[in-house]
Coordinates of C-alpha atoms in Angstrom, one line a residue:
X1 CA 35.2 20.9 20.9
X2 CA 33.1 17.7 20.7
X3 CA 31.8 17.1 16.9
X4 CA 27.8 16.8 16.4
X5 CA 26.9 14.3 14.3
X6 CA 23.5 14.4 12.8
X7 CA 21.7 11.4 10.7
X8 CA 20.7 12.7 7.3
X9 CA 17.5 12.4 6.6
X10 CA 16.1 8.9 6.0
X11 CA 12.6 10.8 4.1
X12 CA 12.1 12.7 0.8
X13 CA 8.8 14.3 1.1
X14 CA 7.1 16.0 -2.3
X15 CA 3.6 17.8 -2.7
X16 CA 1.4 18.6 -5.6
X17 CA 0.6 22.0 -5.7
X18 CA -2.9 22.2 -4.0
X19 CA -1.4 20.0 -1.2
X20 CA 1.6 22.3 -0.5
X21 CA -1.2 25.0 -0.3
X22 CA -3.1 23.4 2.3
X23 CA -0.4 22.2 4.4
X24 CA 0.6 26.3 4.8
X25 CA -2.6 26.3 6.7
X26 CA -3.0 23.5 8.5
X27 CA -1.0 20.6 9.5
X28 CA -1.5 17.3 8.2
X29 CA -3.6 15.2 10.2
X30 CA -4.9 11.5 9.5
X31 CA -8.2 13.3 9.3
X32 CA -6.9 14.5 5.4
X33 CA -6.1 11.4 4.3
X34 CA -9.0 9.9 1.8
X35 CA -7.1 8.1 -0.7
X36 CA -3.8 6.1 -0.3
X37 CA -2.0 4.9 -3.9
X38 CA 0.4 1.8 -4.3
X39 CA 2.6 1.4 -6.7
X40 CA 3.8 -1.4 -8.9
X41 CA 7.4 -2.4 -7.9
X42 CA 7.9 -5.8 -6.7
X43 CA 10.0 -6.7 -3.9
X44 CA 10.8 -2.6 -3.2
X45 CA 7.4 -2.7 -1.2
X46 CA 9.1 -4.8 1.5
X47 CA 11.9 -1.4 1.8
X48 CA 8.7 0.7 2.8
X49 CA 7.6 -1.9 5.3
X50 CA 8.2 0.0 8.4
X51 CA 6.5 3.3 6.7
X52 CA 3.3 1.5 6.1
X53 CA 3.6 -0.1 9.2
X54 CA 3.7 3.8 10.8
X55 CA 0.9 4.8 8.6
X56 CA -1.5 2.2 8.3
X57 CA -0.8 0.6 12.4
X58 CA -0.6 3.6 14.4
X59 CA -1.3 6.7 12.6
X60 CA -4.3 6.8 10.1
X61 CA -6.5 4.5 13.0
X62 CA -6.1 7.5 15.3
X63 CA -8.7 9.0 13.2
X64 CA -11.2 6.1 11.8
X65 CA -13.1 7.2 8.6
X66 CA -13.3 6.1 5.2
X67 CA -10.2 6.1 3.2
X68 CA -9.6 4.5 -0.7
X69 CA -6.8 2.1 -1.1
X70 CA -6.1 1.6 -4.8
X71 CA -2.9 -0.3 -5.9
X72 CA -1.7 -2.2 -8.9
X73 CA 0.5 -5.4 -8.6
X74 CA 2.4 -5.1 -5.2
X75 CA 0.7 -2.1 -4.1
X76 CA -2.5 -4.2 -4.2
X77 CA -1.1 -6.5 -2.3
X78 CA 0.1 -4.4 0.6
X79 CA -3.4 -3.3 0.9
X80 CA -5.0 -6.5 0.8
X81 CA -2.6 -7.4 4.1
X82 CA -3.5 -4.1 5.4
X83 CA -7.9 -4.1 5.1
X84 CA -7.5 -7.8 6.4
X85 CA -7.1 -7.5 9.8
X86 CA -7.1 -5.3 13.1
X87 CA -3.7 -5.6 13.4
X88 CA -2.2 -4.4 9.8
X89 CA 1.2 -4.1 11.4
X90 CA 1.5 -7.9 12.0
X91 CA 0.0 -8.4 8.1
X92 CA 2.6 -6.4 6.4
X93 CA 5.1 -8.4 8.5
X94 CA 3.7 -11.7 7.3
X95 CA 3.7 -10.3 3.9
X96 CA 7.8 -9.4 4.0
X97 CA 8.6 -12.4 5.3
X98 CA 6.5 -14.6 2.8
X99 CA 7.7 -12.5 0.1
X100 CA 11.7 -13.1 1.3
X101 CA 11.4 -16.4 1.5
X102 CA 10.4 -17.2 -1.9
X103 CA 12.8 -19.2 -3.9
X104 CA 13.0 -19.6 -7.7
X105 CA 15.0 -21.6 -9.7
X106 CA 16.9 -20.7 -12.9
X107 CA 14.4 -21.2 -15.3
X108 CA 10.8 -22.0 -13.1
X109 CA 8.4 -21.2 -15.4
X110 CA 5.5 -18.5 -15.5
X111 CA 2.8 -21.1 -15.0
X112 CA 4.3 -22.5 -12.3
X113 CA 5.5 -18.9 -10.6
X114 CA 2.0 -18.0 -11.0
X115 CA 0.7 -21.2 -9.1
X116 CA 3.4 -20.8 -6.4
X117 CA 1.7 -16.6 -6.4
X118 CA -1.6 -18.1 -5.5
X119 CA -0.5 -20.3 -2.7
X120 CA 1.1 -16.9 -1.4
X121 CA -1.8 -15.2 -1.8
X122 CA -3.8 -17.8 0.1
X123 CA -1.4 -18.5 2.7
X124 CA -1.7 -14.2 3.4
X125 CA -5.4 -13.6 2.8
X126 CA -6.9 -17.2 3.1
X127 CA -10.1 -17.1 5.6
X128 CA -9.4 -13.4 5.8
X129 CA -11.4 -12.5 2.6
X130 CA -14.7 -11.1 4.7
X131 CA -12.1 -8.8 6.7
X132 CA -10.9 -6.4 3.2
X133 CA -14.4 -6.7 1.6
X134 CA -15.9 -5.2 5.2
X135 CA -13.4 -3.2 6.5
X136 CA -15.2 -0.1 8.4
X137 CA -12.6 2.2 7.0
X138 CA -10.8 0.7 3.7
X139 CA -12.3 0.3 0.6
X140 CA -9.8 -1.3 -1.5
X141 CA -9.2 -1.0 -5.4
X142 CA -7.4 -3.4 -7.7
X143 CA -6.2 -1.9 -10.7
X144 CA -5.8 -4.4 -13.5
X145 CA -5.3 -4.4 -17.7
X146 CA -7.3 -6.9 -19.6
X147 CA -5.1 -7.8 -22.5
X148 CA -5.7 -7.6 -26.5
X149 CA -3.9 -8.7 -29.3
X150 CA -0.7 -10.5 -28.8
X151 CA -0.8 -9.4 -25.3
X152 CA -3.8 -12.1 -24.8
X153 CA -1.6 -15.2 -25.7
X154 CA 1.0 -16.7 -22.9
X155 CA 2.9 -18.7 -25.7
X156 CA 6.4 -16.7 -25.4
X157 CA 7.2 -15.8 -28.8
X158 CA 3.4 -14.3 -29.3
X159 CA 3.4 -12.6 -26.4
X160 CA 7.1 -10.9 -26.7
X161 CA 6.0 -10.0 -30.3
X162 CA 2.7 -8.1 -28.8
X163 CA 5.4 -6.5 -25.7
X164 CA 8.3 -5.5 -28.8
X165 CA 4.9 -4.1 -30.3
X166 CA 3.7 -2.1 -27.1
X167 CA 6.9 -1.0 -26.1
X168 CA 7.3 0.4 -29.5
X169 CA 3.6 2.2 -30.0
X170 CA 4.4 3.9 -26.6
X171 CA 7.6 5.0 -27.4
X172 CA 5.4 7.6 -30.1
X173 CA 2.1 7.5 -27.8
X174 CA 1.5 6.8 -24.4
X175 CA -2.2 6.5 -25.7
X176 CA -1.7 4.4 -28.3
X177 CA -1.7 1.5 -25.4
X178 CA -5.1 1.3 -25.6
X179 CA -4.5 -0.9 -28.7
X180 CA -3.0 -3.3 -26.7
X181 CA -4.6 -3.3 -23.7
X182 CA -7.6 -1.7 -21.7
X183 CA -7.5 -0.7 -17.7
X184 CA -9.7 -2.3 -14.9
X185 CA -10.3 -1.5 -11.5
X186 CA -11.7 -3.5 -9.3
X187 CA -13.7 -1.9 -6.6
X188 CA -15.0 -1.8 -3.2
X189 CA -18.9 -1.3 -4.0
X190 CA -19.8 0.2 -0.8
X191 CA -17.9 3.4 -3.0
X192 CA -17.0 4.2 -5.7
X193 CA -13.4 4.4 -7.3
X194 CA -11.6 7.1 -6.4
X195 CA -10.9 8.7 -9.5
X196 CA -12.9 11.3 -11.9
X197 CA -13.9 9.8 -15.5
X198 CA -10.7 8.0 -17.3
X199 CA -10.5 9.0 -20.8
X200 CA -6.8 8.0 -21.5
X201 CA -7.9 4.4 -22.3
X202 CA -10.6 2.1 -22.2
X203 CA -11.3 1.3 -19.0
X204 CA -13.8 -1.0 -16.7
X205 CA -15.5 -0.8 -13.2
X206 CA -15.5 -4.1 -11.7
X207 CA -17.1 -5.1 -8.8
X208 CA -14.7 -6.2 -6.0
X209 CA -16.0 -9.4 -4.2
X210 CA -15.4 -12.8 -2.2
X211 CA -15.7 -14.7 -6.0
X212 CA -12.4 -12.5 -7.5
X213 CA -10.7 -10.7 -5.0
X214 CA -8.0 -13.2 -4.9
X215 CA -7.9 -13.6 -8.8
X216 CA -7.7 -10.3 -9.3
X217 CA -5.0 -9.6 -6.8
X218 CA -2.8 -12.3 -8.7
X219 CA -3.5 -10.5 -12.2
X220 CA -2.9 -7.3 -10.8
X221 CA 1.2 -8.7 -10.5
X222 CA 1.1 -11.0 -13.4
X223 CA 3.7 -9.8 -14.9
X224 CA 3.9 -10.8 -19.1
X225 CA 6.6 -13.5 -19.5
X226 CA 7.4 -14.0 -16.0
X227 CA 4.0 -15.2 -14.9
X228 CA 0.5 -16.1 -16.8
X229 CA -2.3 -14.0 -17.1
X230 CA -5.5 -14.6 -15.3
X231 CA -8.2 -15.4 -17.5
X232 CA -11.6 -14.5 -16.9
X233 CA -12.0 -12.7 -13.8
X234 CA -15.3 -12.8 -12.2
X235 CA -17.4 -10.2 -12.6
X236 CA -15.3 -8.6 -16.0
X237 CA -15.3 -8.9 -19.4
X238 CA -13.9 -11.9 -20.9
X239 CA -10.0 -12.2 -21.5
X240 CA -7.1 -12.3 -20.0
X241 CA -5.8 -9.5 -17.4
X242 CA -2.4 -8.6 -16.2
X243 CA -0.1 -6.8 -13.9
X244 CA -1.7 -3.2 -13.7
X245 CA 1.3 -1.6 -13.6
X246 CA 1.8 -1.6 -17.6
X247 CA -0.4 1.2 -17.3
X248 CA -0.4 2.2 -14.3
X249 CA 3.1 1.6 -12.7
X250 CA 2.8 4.4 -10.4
X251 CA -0.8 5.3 -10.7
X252 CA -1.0 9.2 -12.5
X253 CA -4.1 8.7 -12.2
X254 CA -7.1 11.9 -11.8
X255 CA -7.6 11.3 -7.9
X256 CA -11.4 13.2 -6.7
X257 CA -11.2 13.4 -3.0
X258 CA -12.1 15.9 -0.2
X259 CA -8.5 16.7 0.9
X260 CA -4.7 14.8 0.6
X261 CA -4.0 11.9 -1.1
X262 CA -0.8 10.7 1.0
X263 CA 1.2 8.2 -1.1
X264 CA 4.0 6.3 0.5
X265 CA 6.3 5.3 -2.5
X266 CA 9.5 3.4 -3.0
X267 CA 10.9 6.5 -5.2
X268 CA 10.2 10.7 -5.2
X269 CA 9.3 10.6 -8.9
X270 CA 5.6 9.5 -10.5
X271 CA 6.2 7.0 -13.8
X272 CA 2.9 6.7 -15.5
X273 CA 3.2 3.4 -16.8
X274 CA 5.5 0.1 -16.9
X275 CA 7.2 1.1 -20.4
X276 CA 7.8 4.6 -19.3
X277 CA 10.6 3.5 -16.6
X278 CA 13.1 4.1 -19.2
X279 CA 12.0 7.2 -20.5
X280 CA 12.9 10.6 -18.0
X281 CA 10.5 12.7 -20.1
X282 CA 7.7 10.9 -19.3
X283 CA 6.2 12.4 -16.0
X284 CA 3.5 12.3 -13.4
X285 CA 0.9 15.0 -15.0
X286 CA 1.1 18.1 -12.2
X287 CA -3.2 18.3 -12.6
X288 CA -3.5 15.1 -11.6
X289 CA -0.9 14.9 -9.0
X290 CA -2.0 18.4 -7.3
X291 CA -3.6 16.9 -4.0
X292 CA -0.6 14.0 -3.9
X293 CA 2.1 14.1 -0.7
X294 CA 4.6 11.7 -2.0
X295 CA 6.5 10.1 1.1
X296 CA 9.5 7.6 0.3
X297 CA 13.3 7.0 1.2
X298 CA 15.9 9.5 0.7
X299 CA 18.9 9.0 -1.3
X300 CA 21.2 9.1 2.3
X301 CA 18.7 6.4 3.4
X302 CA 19.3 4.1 0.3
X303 CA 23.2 4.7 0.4
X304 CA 23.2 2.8 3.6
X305 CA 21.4 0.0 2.8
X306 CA 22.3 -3.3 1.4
X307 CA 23.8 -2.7 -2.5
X308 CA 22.7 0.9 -1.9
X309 CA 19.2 -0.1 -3.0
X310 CA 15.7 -1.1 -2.2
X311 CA 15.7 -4.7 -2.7
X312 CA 14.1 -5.5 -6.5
X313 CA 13.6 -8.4 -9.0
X314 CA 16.9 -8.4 -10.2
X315 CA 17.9 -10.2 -6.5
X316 CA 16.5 -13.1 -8.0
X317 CA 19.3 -13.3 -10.6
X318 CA 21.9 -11.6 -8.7
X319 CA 21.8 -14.0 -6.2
X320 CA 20.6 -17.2 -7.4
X321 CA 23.3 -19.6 -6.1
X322 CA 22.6 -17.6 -2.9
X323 CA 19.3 -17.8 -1.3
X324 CA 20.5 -17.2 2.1
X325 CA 22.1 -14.0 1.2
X326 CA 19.5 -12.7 -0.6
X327 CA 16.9 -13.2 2.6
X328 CA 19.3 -11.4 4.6
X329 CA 20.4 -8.3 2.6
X330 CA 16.0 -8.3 2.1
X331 CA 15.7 -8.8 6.0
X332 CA 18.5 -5.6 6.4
X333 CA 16.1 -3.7 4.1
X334 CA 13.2 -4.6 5.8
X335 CA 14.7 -3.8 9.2
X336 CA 16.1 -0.8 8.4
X337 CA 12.5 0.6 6.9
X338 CA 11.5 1.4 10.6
X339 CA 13.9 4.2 10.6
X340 CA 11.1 5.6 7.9
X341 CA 8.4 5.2 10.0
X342 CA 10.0 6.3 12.9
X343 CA 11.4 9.4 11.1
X344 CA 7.5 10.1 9.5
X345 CA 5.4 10.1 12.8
X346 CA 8.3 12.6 13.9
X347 CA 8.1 15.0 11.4
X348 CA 3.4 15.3 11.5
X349 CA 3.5 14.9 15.2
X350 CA 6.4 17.7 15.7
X351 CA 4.5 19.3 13.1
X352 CA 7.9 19.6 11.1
X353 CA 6.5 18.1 7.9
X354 CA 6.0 21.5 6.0
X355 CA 9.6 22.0 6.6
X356 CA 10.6 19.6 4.6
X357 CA 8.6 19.0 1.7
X358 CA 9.4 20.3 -1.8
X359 CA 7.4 20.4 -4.7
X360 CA 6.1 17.7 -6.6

């Protein structure tokens, strides 16, 4: 008898509760999709490439309406490249390939990985600005923290004082963050944010335009001690902002929408914030995660990749006599995404989806 081989699954798909309610009714369609999140995470956005490309070049245009983007650091990013052109496909290609060919010597410094960030950005975006800010179906968010105490100073031993500080005060308190630093989103003002009232911290609505989109896409992934904040964005209070995933690494955030919220992540778990990566306890909240579908690789995908991982910041150190073979364990990755995509557009157009989610 011939043997049947079957691939494992390349997806893990998770719902909140409300979502795994409505998808016993009805399908899901691009038509439910109202609000896309993207996480913080760094290089792991190029090991989603070909789900985004899926999602965002062939199916969410098969129904054009308004739809919320809202990212921190990478995730802002990928949306940027996304709402800035009619082909999105080609953009988050462009994006990959810029961000694999970055090279960084032992010891470059934040000021100058920061300048070499904005000639990235500019390079990706540059005469594309009046695309994202009048897209006829994205409105994209920024999400950003403006820093206080410590936290505002780029002078290393300051600013590692402030993060030994913060790292410690949310070790008791998630909440007691807002001592060190206060949340901004920057928004598409043809709507407004798509969240309900924050209350967890201090938190600004700042208008998204052609003066700071691309300042506040480079303080949305300034990351403390490996690049320098952005001061003074236009448009927001004084100070200096940073990477918005220290609070919002994974965005638990209170999404308001009129049906899903399909989130394509790196990984089938939701960590609050930046500091709560070592900490299992710390959770997405189930209330605020109840409309979420949460799409990202399975653990048989990531076995067969390159280190048995999405590629990461660590890369830069792993291989830094060995540029060339970073690229092309990042280039593997990247490839090897499209069985995601390919594998996602299967399971809503065979209507197999509900068949394979699990709760949230």
């Amino acid at each position: 008898m011939t043997a049947i081989h079957s691939r494992a699954p390349a997806l893990s798909i998770r719902a909140g509760r409300r979502a795994l309610q409505r998808l016993k009714q009805k399908p899901l369609g691009p038509e439910d999709v109202h609000v896309v999140p993207g996480a913080a995470g760094g290089p792991k956005a190029l090991g989603i490439s070909g789900l985004d490309q899926a999602i965002f070049g062939d199916w969410l245009p098969r129904v054009p309406q308004e739809r919320a983007l809202i990212g921190s650091s990478i995730g802002s990013w990928r949306f940027a490249a996304i709402a800035s052109s009619d082909d999105p496909a080609a953009q988050l290609a462009k994006l990959a390939d810029l961000y694999t060919r970055q090279r960084f010597a032992k010891g470059t410094s934040a000021a100058e990985i920061s300048r070499r960030s904005a000639l990235f950005l500019e390079e990706l975006l540059g005469g594309r600005e009046d695309h994202v800010l009048a897209h006829p179906w994205y409105r994209l968010n920024i999400v950003v923290v403006r820093s206080l105490g410590l936290l505002q100073h780029d002078t290393r031993g300051r600013l590692s004082l402030g993060l030994m500080q913060a790292i410690s005060a949310n070790m008791m308190s998630r909440r007691r963050l807002g001592r060190f630093m206060e949340r901004g989103i920057v928004y598409d003002t043809r709507s407004r944010a798509p969240v309900s009232e924050l209350s967890d911290f201090p938190s600004h609505e700042i208008p998204l335009g052609r003066d700071n989109l691309l300042s506040a896409l480079l303080a949305s992934a300034s990351i403390p001690l490996v690049m320098s904040g952005v001061r003074d964005i236009a448009g927001a209070p004084e100070g200096i902002y940073r990477d918005g995933g220290l609070l919002d690494y994974h965005l638990d955030l209170p999404y308001q929408q009129p049906g899903i919220v399909l989130y394509p992540h790196f990984t089938d778990r939701v960590v609050p914030g930046w500091f709560d990566k070592t900490l299992p306890w710390r959770r997405g909240d189930a209330d605020r995660l109840q409309d979420v579908v949460l799409v990202s690789p399975s653990a048989e995908y990531l076995s067969t990749l390159p280190n048995g991982k999405l590629p990461d910041r660590k890369d830069f150190e792993k291989y830094l006599d060995d540029n060339a073979g970073r690229e092309r364990v990042w280039r593997k990755a990247v490839a090897e995404s499209g069985r995601l995509g390919d594998e996602f557009l299967e399971l809503v157009e065979s209507g197999r989806l509900p068949d394979r989610i699990q709760p949230l």
